Amino acid sequence: MAKKKTLPVIELKGLTKKYGMGDAEQTVLDEIDLQIEKGEFITIMGPSGCGKTTLLNILGLLDRANEGEYFLDGKSVEKMSSSRHARIRSQQIGFVFQSFNLINRLSVIENVALPLAYKGMSRVRRLKQASDSLKNFHLSEREYYMPWQLSGGQMQRVAIARALVNNPSIVLADEPTGNLDSKSSHIIMEELSDIHKRGNTIIMVTHNPDLTTYASRVIHMLDGQIASDTKTPIELVKTAPKVSLASRRPKTTRQTKKSKTKAKKK
Amino acid sequence: MNRPLIIEHIQNALHSLRLTRMRSILTTTGVAIGVASITVVLSLSGGITQVISGQVAALGDNIAVVRPGIPQRGFEGFTNPTTEQTYTTSTITEQDYEDIQAIKGVDAAAPLMIINSTLKSSSNTVPQGTIVATTPALADIAQLPMRDGQFIDSVTNKNTAVIGSRLSVDLFGTDQPIGQTFTSGGQQFTVIGVFKTINNPINFNSVDFDHAAVLSLEGGKSFHQGTAQIQQIDVRAKNKADLPGVIKNITAKLTNSHLGERDFSVLSGQEIAQPANRFFYAITAIMTLIAAISLVVGGVGIMNIMLVGVAERTREIGLRKAVGASSGNIIVQFLVESLIISSFGGLLGFVSGYGIAFLISTFLTFNPALTWQIAAIALGTSIIVGVVFGLYPALRAARKDPIESLRQYH
């Protein structure tokens, strides 16, 4: 569906990022060219230090490249002010982190509502929207829990709910399952692929090759360059995870219940 | 768009301050102490000024006083107070007093020669008693009420005295002292009158008449080998309209007779409210300085605690930036927090400072002044302290790199 769009959501031209100076200079991203269409689910793979996270940070406007161009929705972001970047982060980008990054002193619902504060929304509306977002992740009964009272998988689901609460066009996930056991990992991946099916663009960095089965496109990086870029046929994506999941997942009542509710929703 | 965000910042700041309740309270206390001491100093010194200016108003606006010494104003007056009354010879002479009396428009004039001397009666001794040598006009100008007997007049003997009610008790053990005698400076004085209790030790004459003995000018001169040491001349013009002309004439006349030397000052209206003793100013200035230092210490406390807060919340800052907070949002978030600490401390300090001032004033004869200026200074300085000492931590928070911040573990 999104394939037909002419304008890519993200377009990188010769993007280069260097750290350090003089002899200590290190090229982390080496003239990366990349086009990402709306609705793609991309996983970026590669060994440690290949520049995956740096690329993700630049895509998320948390970092700036030294050279090259980055067009977001056809607009160059290089010359924008940092407050403009903040506004784009607030309106278009959702982050999911490996270490969840929930604020411990805020309750679950307040954590989810946090991005909306910077859109200038009133508190009542924020909490209502956060509550709606949590409902999608079956966390309604956990709204007033504190983050430390949740399991790792639940925390990450809260984090994803937070990333999605302001309806971003792009979701950036940096090893979202890195701190989770395989059972929770697959729940998270199910959620992400569900989001993807609703039309969001997802870019995920991961070390785990199993997770590439969810993606519509897999990019391998090596030494700051794109080593390979393979598109998985959409049909395959739709079927593949279900097959692989069925064999791997331990069948607990909770999960079957969960997939049932999901099926109902569809 | 901005309004709900400010409310959000305030709610958020209150929340995080509540979570670190102990240190928030301690930091607030630091500011409160600073503001309280400023409030105490200002309200007490304001109280004194109010008392005196109230008297000037009550006496009518046709009073001027002549004091020795070069008129000192502004900063120099604060930093270099002169001790003109106590140890130096006065530049005002008896001739000046007579000249002033002769000036047109002057209704009455009274010189004040203030002498500190030990007073002895047959039973008691009052060390360092205050003796005021003056002319009969003083009772009228300063409106000194008699309880018994009479004030000195043109026919009374130079060895007669009128004493204050408290001095009477101190000296003779009774409030009916008429006819009794006391000695001072080797001379004996007979009490011919006693004042009503005035209970007003701070006044434009700088004399507590409840504790003073009033002699005739002739009687006073005998303490100084027959010359008058006049510390002040009270002048009353015939009416208010005459006062500026009278002041001008006095200035011209005295300048002329002092051979062009401007070694006196003629004060009227609110100028009289400046207490005669310049030490008062110096003390107020020093006290204010000490209070300001304690406020700075309180401010450093804010900065300290805010820096701790910023360090503790590095990850939160990184996350807030990632979900769309601009640097400005982060600055405001932390600035609001330090402002809440400082303004709450300011409010607390103002209230408790005023309470302390009232407590102190029970030992004094005047009430502390409660003016909007003092409230504005107390709250204004606390807000300034909050901004000044909160700005650096807030800027530091805003300058944090979100990537680095998110990588940090606690």
XYZ file of C-alpha atoms in Angstrom:
676
model
C 0.000 0.000 0.000
C 2.659 2.449 1.027
C 4.930 1.249 -1.710
C 3.251 3.372 -4.330
C 4.194 6.618 -2.592
C 6.600 8.658 -4.609
C 8.219 10.648 -1.778
C 10.268 8.583 0.651
C 9.805 9.355 4.355
C 13.529 9.307 4.915
C 16.242 9.913 2.363
C 19.943 9.939 3.183
C 22.566 11.116 0.709
C 26.224 10.541 1.513
C 25.610 10.760 5.250
C 28.881 10.772 7.166
C 29.489 10.929 10.900
C 32.891 11.206 12.492
C 33.917 11.218 16.120
C 37.118 12.533 17.604
C 39.768 14.728 16.074
C 43.090 14.396 14.316
C 44.681 11.000 14.751
C 41.860 9.831 16.970
C 39.280 10.561 14.289
C 36.961 7.713 13.661
C 34.448 7.470 10.869
C 31.338 5.869 12.282
C 29.083 6.400 9.298
C 30.724 6.456 5.911
C 28.666 8.087 3.149
C 25.441 6.275 3.706
C 22.771 6.457 1.008
C 19.389 5.198 2.044
C 15.754 5.627 1.136
C 12.986 4.547 3.438
C 9.385 4.491 2.265
C 6.364 4.979 4.411
C 5.134 1.789 6.024
C 8.360 -0.142 5.915
C 9.547 -2.303 8.803
C 13.296 -2.182 8.674
C 15.722 -4.022 10.874
C 19.302 -2.870 10.930
C 21.785 -5.587 11.816
C 25.497 -5.592 12.237
C 28.317 -6.144 14.695
C 28.929 -3.775 17.613
C 30.490 -0.506 16.568
C 29.296 -0.643 12.968
C 27.305 2.548 13.405
C 23.751 1.192 13.739
C 22.890 3.172 16.834
C 24.551 6.315 15.523
C 22.490 6.015 12.365
C 19.342 5.596 14.437
C 20.219 8.632 16.570
C 20.758 10.746 13.472
C 17.487 9.518 11.974
C 15.804 10.449 15.268
C 17.359 13.934 15.201
C 19.158 13.324 18.471
C 22.459 13.697 16.670
C 23.683 15.559 13.621
C 25.779 14.222 10.775
C 29.047 15.867 9.799
C 28.473 15.587 6.083
C 25.803 14.531 3.670
C 22.139 15.249 3.586
C 19.138 13.937 5.455
C 15.683 14.619 4.066
C 12.764 13.929 6.354
C 9.488 14.093 4.427
C 11.412 15.746 1.625
C 12.797 18.510 3.826
C 16.462 18.823 4.672
C 16.952 18.761 8.432
C 20.582 19.884 8.428
C 19.818 23.557 8.589
C 16.963 23.360 11.061
C 17.447 24.746 14.561
C 17.628 22.351 17.470
C 14.284 23.572 18.785
C 12.794 22.713 15.391
C 14.344 19.278 15.748
C 12.718 18.989 19.151
C 9.359 19.803 17.604
C 9.814 17.164 14.916
C 10.765 14.619 17.592
C 7.663 15.589 19.473
C 5.339 15.254 16.500
C 6.783 12.692 14.132
C 9.171 10.372 15.895
C 8.711 7.771 18.609
C 11.638 6.164 20.398
C 11.856 2.722 21.960
C 15.031 2.008 23.896
C 16.795 -1.141 24.973
C 16.704 -0.030 28.605
C 13.066 1.175 28.406
C 13.935 4.572 29.927
C 10.760 4.968 31.885
C 10.902 7.732 34.483
C 10.770 5.945 37.806
C 9.105 8.688 39.763
C 6.195 8.906 37.346
C 3.379 6.367 37.141
C 2.840 4.288 34.015
C 0.158 6.565 32.625
C 2.215 9.692 33.303
C 5.174 8.136 31.540
C 3.035 7.419 28.506
C 1.551 10.919 28.597
C 4.984 12.594 28.768
C 5.510 13.216 25.014
C 2.108 14.889 24.789
C 3.150 17.538 27.323
C 5.579 18.948 24.801
C 2.790 19.217 22.263
C 1.050 21.603 24.643
C -1.902 19.364 25.366
C -3.909 19.821 28.556
C -3.348 17.344 31.341
C -6.794 15.782 31.161
C -6.526 15.204 27.425
C -3.005 13.872 27.811
C -4.020 11.309 30.386
C -7.028 10.287 28.327
C -4.925 9.749 25.229
C -2.291 7.904 27.244
C -4.994 5.702 28.657
C -6.221 4.909 25.142
C -2.691 4.080 24.078
C -2.196 1.779 27.064
C -5.458 0.016 26.246
C -4.005 -0.996 22.891
C -1.222 -2.757 24.741
C -3.502 -4.434 27.261
C -2.032 -2.455 30.122
C -5.170 -0.640 31.220
C -5.144 -2.236 34.643
C -1.523 -1.176 35.162
C -2.087 2.547 34.541
C -1.297 3.669 38.066
C 1.489 1.196 38.732
C 4.951 2.593 39.091
C 7.535 1.394 36.546
C 9.478 -0.668 39.084
C 6.381 -2.708 39.816
C 6.289 -4.031 36.250
C 8.123 -6.881 34.566
C 10.662 -6.146 31.834
C 8.219 -7.051 29.097
C 5.531 -4.878 30.587
C 7.959 -1.967 30.925
C 8.879 -2.246 27.279
C 5.220 -2.366 26.304
C 4.711 0.814 28.315
C 7.674 2.324 26.488
C 6.166 1.366 23.138
C 2.831 2.817 24.212
C 4.704 6.003 25.029
C 6.466 6.000 21.669
C 3.129 5.679 19.897
C 1.014 7.986 22.006
C 1.565 11.004 19.772
C 0.927 9.056 16.565
C 4.431 9.367 15.154
C 5.023 8.573 11.521
C 8.315 6.886 12.356
C 9.093 4.560 15.258
C 12.772 4.090 16.037
C 13.652 1.123 18.204
C 17.171 0.523 19.466
C 17.403 -3.128 20.432
C 13.973 -3.108 22.035
C 14.294 -6.746 23.070
C 17.915 -6.582 24.150
C 17.094 -6.689 27.847
C 14.244 -9.166 27.623
C 13.966 -12.938 27.732
C 12.845 -14.650 24.556
C 9.259 -14.993 25.704
C 8.875 -11.272 26.361
C 10.876 -10.514 23.222
C 8.328 -12.173 21.047
C 5.464 -10.381 22.718
C 7.224 -7.113 22.018
C 7.911 -8.103 18.436
C 4.268 -9.032 18.025
C 3.331 -5.581 19.213
C 5.770 -3.928 16.837
C 4.609 -5.903 13.873
C 1.053 -5.060 14.855
C 1.965 -1.382 14.785
C 3.594 -1.903 11.456
C 0.449 -3.460 10.071
C -1.426 -0.348 11.092
C 0.775 1.566 8.671
C 3.606 2.930 10.812
C 7.178 3.055 9.629
C 9.447 1.148 11.983
C 13.206 1.174 12.030
C 14.692 -1.257 14.508
C 18.278 -1.969 15.409
C 18.913 -5.482 16.633
C 21.581 -8.095 17.193
C 19.152 -10.973 17.073
C 18.856 -12.458 13.570
C 15.627 -14.253 14.530
C 13.829 -10.938 14.735
C 14.495 -10.118 11.085
C 11.600 -12.404 10.223
C 9.207 -9.652 11.253
C 10.792 -7.087 9.000
C 9.913 -6.078 5.481
C 13.484 -5.055 4.822
C 16.764 -6.066 6.421
C 19.846 -3.870 6.283
C 23.236 -5.245 7.302
C 25.859 -2.725 8.256
C 29.600 -3.124 8.491
C 32.181 -0.488 9.386
C 29.861 2.419 8.848
C 28.583 1.277 5.505
C 25.575 -0.623 4.299
C 26.801 -4.107 3.468
C 23.513 -5.536 2.261
C 19.944 -4.360 1.889
C 17.328 -7.028 1.256
C 13.618 -6.554 0.953
C 11.483 -9.363 2.248
C 8.283 -9.905 0.305
C 5.352 -8.565 2.302
C 3.452 -11.852 1.970
C 6.317 -13.645 3.563
C 6.410 -11.211 6.435
C 2.778 -11.740 7.127
C 3.081 -15.489 7.344
C 6.584 -16.024 8.541
C 6.382 -14.803 12.096
C 3.241 -16.727 12.797
C 4.841 -19.959 11.728
C 8.067 -19.359 13.570
C 6.336 -18.064 16.637
C 4.033 -20.995 16.926
C 6.930 -23.355 17.143
C 8.987 -21.254 19.559
C 6.489 -19.845 21.930
C 5.787 -21.680 25.093
C 2.054 -22.022 25.128
C 0.746 -20.307 28.203
C -2.845 -19.420 28.747
C -2.020 -15.767 28.926
C -0.582 -15.623 25.493
C -3.317 -17.567 23.844
C -5.768 -15.228 25.444
C -3.781 -12.339 24.142
C -3.642 -13.534 20.584
C -7.362 -14.181 20.745
C -8.068 -10.616 21.728
C -5.839 -9.503 18.941
C -7.660 -11.618 16.463
C -10.907 -10.119 17.646
C -9.599 -6.646 17.114
C -8.724 -7.362 13.556
C 0.276 26.494 23.705
C 2.603 27.701 26.410
C 0.226 28.107 29.289
C -0.575 24.450 29.989
C 3.131 23.696 29.670
C 3.963 26.121 32.484
C 1.287 24.531 34.641
C 2.769 21.176 33.744
C 6.223 22.432 34.763
C 4.911 23.637 38.103
C 3.101 20.370 38.809
C 6.159 18.450 37.754
C 8.473 20.569 39.896
C 6.226 20.218 42.946
C 6.150 16.491 42.350
C 9.911 16.128 42.186
C 10.400 18.452 45.159
C 7.976 16.321 47.141
C 9.930 13.201 46.281
C 13.100 14.698 47.738
C 11.192 16.296 50.577
C 13.965 16.478 53.143
C 16.467 18.301 51.005
C 13.812 20.553 49.490
C 12.801 21.631 52.977
C 16.412 22.219 53.997
C 17.162 24.280 50.905
C 13.983 26.279 51.393
C 15.027 26.902 54.979
C 18.354 28.251 53.752
C 16.623 30.850 51.614
C 14.063 31.536 54.335
C 16.805 32.402 56.836
C 18.349 34.872 54.426
C 15.052 36.532 53.608
C 14.021 36.508 57.270
C 17.144 38.378 58.333
C 16.647 40.962 55.588
C 13.039 41.368 56.676
C 14.017 41.797 60.323
C 16.598 44.472 59.547
C 14.414 46.365 57.121
C 11.242 46.247 59.189
C 12.987 47.360 62.370
C 14.908 50.184 60.740
C 11.755 51.091 58.849
C 9.927 51.119 62.169
C 12.350 53.627 63.633
C 12.055 55.874 60.612
C 8.280 55.621 60.782
C 8.278 56.650 64.442
C 10.353 59.727 63.766
C 8.570 60.785 60.619
C 5.303 60.239 62.453
C 6.478 62.693 65.092
C 7.564 65.217 62.554
C 4.126 64.993 61.017
C 2.472 65.266 64.425
C 4.521 68.293 65.412
C 3.475 70.064 62.308
C 5.354 70.682 59.148
C 6.839 73.964 60.218
C 9.778 72.499 62.162
C 13.387 72.638 61.052
C 16.464 71.553 62.920
C 20.012 72.815 62.689
C 22.719 70.268 63.360
C 26.475 70.591 63.359
C 28.613 68.920 60.764
C 28.784 68.850 57.026
C 25.619 67.464 55.515
C 26.476 63.953 54.410
C 24.331 62.225 51.917
C 24.425 59.163 49.770
C 26.966 56.440 49.890
C 29.641 58.342 51.756
C 27.247 58.838 54.617
C 26.907 55.094 54.963
C 30.532 54.159 54.688
C 32.065 56.966 56.675
C 29.809 57.839 59.550
C 31.062 60.684 61.676
C 30.887 60.755 65.408
C 30.025 64.403 65.574
C 27.859 64.342 68.681
C 29.877 62.380 71.109
C 33.457 63.430 71.065
C 33.971 66.472 68.924
C 33.309 70.049 69.744
C 30.114 71.252 68.170
C 30.385 73.793 65.422
C 27.156 75.488 66.493
C 27.538 78.292 68.972
C 25.258 80.158 71.268
C 25.636 83.118 68.942
C 24.097 81.034 66.146
C 21.097 80.352 68.350
C 20.640 84.019 68.993
C 21.035 84.814 65.301
C 18.377 82.274 64.408
C 15.965 83.710 66.929
C 16.372 87.102 65.287
C 15.538 85.799 61.790
C 12.192 86.927 60.445
C 9.562 84.213 60.313
C 11.054 82.235 63.190
C 8.368 81.651 65.765
C 10.518 79.903 68.342
C 13.926 78.300 68.582
C 15.449 76.073 71.223
C 19.051 74.918 71.449
C 19.806 71.435 72.733
C 23.012 70.861 74.615
C 23.224 67.213 75.426
C 25.516 66.162 78.248
C 26.221 62.673 79.467
C 26.966 62.770 83.160
C 26.476 60.780 86.319
C 23.512 61.874 88.410
C 23.560 61.340 92.168
C 20.797 61.740 94.661
C 21.104 61.082 98.377
C 20.037 57.481 97.861
C 20.777 56.472 94.242
C 23.257 56.961 91.452
C 22.406 56.955 87.751
C 25.602 56.547 85.758
C 25.684 58.014 82.267
C 22.492 59.944 82.702
C 21.377 62.299 79.977
C 21.217 65.980 80.724
C 19.700 68.376 78.225
C 20.397 72.046 78.617
C 17.965 74.183 76.701
C 15.709 77.201 76.749
C 12.060 77.403 77.814
C 10.892 77.235 74.176
C 11.733 73.534 73.932
C 8.711 72.439 75.945
C 6.539 74.084 73.353
C 8.403 73.030 70.203
C 8.928 69.412 71.228
C 5.550 69.335 72.988
C 6.815 68.012 76.285
C 3.873 67.487 78.645
C 4.323 68.295 82.322
C 2.851 66.088 84.969
C 3.814 68.132 87.970
C 5.595 71.338 88.697
C 6.812 73.606 85.927
C 9.242 73.667 83.033
C 12.272 75.888 83.288
C 11.499 79.453 82.320
C 13.281 82.762 82.112
C 13.141 83.403 85.832
C 14.022 79.976 87.192
C 17.345 79.548 88.878
C 20.108 77.935 86.849
C 20.384 75.223 89.488
C 16.908 73.920 88.853
C 15.985 70.907 86.740
C 12.986 69.212 85.206
C 13.277 65.437 85.034
C 11.631 62.587 83.196
C 9.295 60.235 85.033
C 11.529 57.179 84.703
C 14.619 59.085 85.776
C 12.667 60.230 88.785
C 12.031 56.639 89.805
C 15.617 55.630 89.087
C 17.053 58.528 90.997
C 14.721 59.087 93.913
C 12.663 55.907 93.984
C 9.466 57.945 93.646
C 7.492 59.650 90.938
C 6.952 62.691 93.170
C 10.458 64.210 93.041
C 9.661 67.908 93.296
C 11.860 69.649 95.784
C 14.400 66.855 95.894
C 17.982 67.520 94.891
C 20.617 65.661 92.915
C 24.200 66.420 92.063
C 25.953 66.196 88.778
C 29.224 67.594 87.587
C 29.878 68.815 91.112
C 26.764 70.977 91.202
C 23.513 70.535 92.967
C 20.186 70.822 91.163
C 16.709 71.093 92.608
C 13.862 69.355 90.814
C 11.070 71.800 90.014
C 9.070 69.743 87.576
C 8.474 66.260 86.198
C 7.318 65.228 82.724
C 4.482 62.887 81.950
C 5.672 59.527 80.745
C 6.260 60.082 77.040
C 7.555 56.611 76.177
C 9.159 57.787 73.005
C 12.917 57.364 73.171
C 13.445 57.743 69.438
C 12.611 61.224 68.297
C 14.019 64.042 66.293
C 15.775 65.443 69.344
C 17.639 62.139 69.864
C 16.816 62.423 73.576
C 14.737 60.038 75.655
C 13.003 62.629 77.816
C 11.676 59.926 80.157
C 15.254 59.282 81.198
C 16.613 62.817 80.909
C 17.061 65.798 83.133
C 16.443 69.191 81.552
C 18.422 72.197 82.730
C 18.549 75.770 81.600
C 21.190 76.637 79.049
C 23.078 78.529 81.762
C 23.052 75.422 83.951
C 24.390 73.320 81.059
C 27.160 75.742 80.262
C 28.616 75.244 83.721
C 29.505 71.669 82.623
C 31.686 73.083 79.858
C 33.538 75.946 81.477
C 30.842 78.404 80.620
C 30.536 77.710 76.873
C 27.563 76.124 75.178
C 28.078 72.875 73.238
C 24.953 72.880 71.130
C 24.154 69.649 69.319
C 20.941 70.805 67.741
C 18.757 73.852 67.421
C 15.058 73.231 66.956
C 13.431 75.977 64.918
C 9.728 76.514 64.435
C 8.542 78.796 61.691
C 5.457 80.944 62.160
C 3.672 78.873 59.541
C 4.408 76.271 56.941
C 4.772 78.728 54.071
C 7.518 80.560 55.915
C 9.658 77.449 56.431
C 11.588 77.426 53.125
C 12.429 81.100 53.515
C 13.440 80.568 57.127
C 15.726 77.688 56.173
C 17.289 79.781 53.440
C 17.863 82.685 55.807
C 19.324 80.465 58.522
C 21.692 78.881 56.023
C 22.796 82.268 54.709
C 23.192 83.802 58.136
C 25.125 80.901 59.652
C 27.342 80.485 56.599
C 28.191 84.140 56.906
C 28.948 84.027 60.606
C 30.927 80.754 60.198
C 33.155 82.622 57.723
C 31.839 80.735 54.723
C 32.399 77.305 56.215
C 29.429 75.016 55.709
C 29.938 73.093 58.960
C 26.264 72.712 59.834
C 23.126 71.418 58.208
C 19.563 72.651 58.260
C 17.036 69.850 57.950
C 13.298 69.934 57.606
C 10.423 67.555 57.003
C 11.443 63.962 56.271
C 15.119 64.849 56.478
C 14.705 65.186 60.222
C 13.503 61.599 60.254
C 17.052 60.558 59.545
C 18.211 59.809 63.034
C 20.812 62.197 64.209
C 23.332 59.531 64.910
C 24.939 58.364 61.720
C 26.033 55.167 63.394
C 22.463 54.085 62.995
C 22.936 54.111 59.247
C 26.190 52.259 59.424
C 24.659 49.579 61.612
C 21.678 49.208 59.305
C 23.990 48.955 56.312
C 26.186 46.341 57.962
C 23.191 44.331 59.146
C 21.700 44.403 55.664
C 25.018 43.253 54.268
C 25.144 40.333 56.686
C 21.555 39.465 55.826
C 22.426 39.626 52.127
C 25.364 37.284 52.698
C 23.082 34.755 54.345
C 20.765 35.070 51.368
C 23.668 34.361 49.021
C 24.514 31.308 51.117
C 20.901 30.212 50.714
C 21.241 30.740 46.981
C 24.380 28.631 46.841
C 22.357 25.953 48.620
C 19.766 26.118 45.840
C 22.424 25.835 43.177
C 23.989 22.914 44.966
C 20.762 20.993 45.284
C 19.721 21.789 41.728
C 23.032 20.495 40.401
C 22.470 17.292 42.346
C 18.969 17.089 40.907
C 20.245 17.613 37.376
C 22.896 14.921 37.817
C 20.355 12.503 39.269
C 17.922 13.084 36.474
C 20.359 12.938 33.580
C 18.495 10.052 32.005
C 15.178 11.756 32.489
C 16.562 14.820 30.729
C 17.800 12.680 27.852
C 14.459 10.960 27.600
C 12.486 14.197 27.720
C 14.612 15.516 24.899
C 14.082 12.333 22.909
C 10.306 12.608 23.241
C 10.286 16.200 22.083
C 11.445 18.559 24.830
C 13.457 21.477 23.482
C 16.376 22.934 25.406
C 14.079 25.767 26.407
C 11.605 23.298 27.912
C 14.367 21.744 29.995
C 15.650 25.139 31.159
C 12.155 26.162 32.217
C 11.583 22.838 33.964
C 14.577 23.275 36.246
C 14.212 27.022 36.602
C 10.640 26.583 37.788
C 11.875 24.122 40.371
C 14.487 26.490 41.789
C 11.990 29.354 41.647
C 9.504 27.349 43.673
C 12.152 26.645 46.295
C 13.294 30.260 46.454
C 9.908 31.958 46.343
C 8.469 29.585 48.900
C 11.553 30.226 51.029
C 11.049 33.945 50.482
C 7.440 33.778 51.624
C 8.361 31.695 54.644
C 11.280 34.009 55.406
C 9.159 37.124 55.124
C 6.491 35.795 57.467
C 8.931 34.421 60.031
C 11.207 37.461 59.705
C 8.286 39.696 60.466
C 7.377 37.481 63.402
C 10.925 37.737 64.728
C 10.867 41.510 64.263
C 7.674 41.654 66.325
C 9.243 39.496 68.978
C 12.274 41.796 69.125
C 10.060 44.855 69.170
C 8.486 43.734 72.438
C 11.813 44.721 73.994
C 11.852 47.988 72.068
C 9.553 50.957 72.131
C 8.387 50.855 68.520
C 6.737 48.394 66.178
C 8.404 47.039 63.073
C 7.229 48.646 59.873
C 5.032 46.578 57.597
C 5.177 48.231 54.216
C 4.658 46.833 50.755
C 8.202 47.906 49.910
C 9.673 45.519 52.462
C 7.423 42.710 51.231
C 8.438 43.494 47.653
C 12.136 43.527 48.554
C 11.860 40.234 50.448
C 9.952 38.429 47.715
C 11.785 40.171 44.895
C 15.220 39.238 46.182
C 14.136 35.653 46.772
C 12.891 35.387 43.193
C 16.117 36.948 41.925
C 18.097 34.458 44.007
C 16.036 31.622 42.522
C 16.712 32.752 38.966
C 20.368 33.629 39.465
C 21.296 30.442 41.283
C 18.921 28.207 39.339
C 20.034 29.368 35.919
C 23.386 27.625 35.832
C 22.023 24.193 36.803
C 19.155 24.650 34.337
C 21.532 25.587 31.525
C 23.669 22.626 32.408
C 20.644 20.368 32.202
C 19.634 21.808 28.855
C 23.121 21.463 27.426
C 23.246 17.753 28.153
C 23.618 15.598 25.063
C 20.532 13.366 24.887
C 22.471 10.373 23.592
C 25.047 10.563 26.366
C 22.315 11.143 28.924
C 20.309 8.120 27.850
C 23.365 5.933 28.024
C 23.940 6.779 31.670
C 22.847 4.283 34.264
C 21.859 4.879 37.832
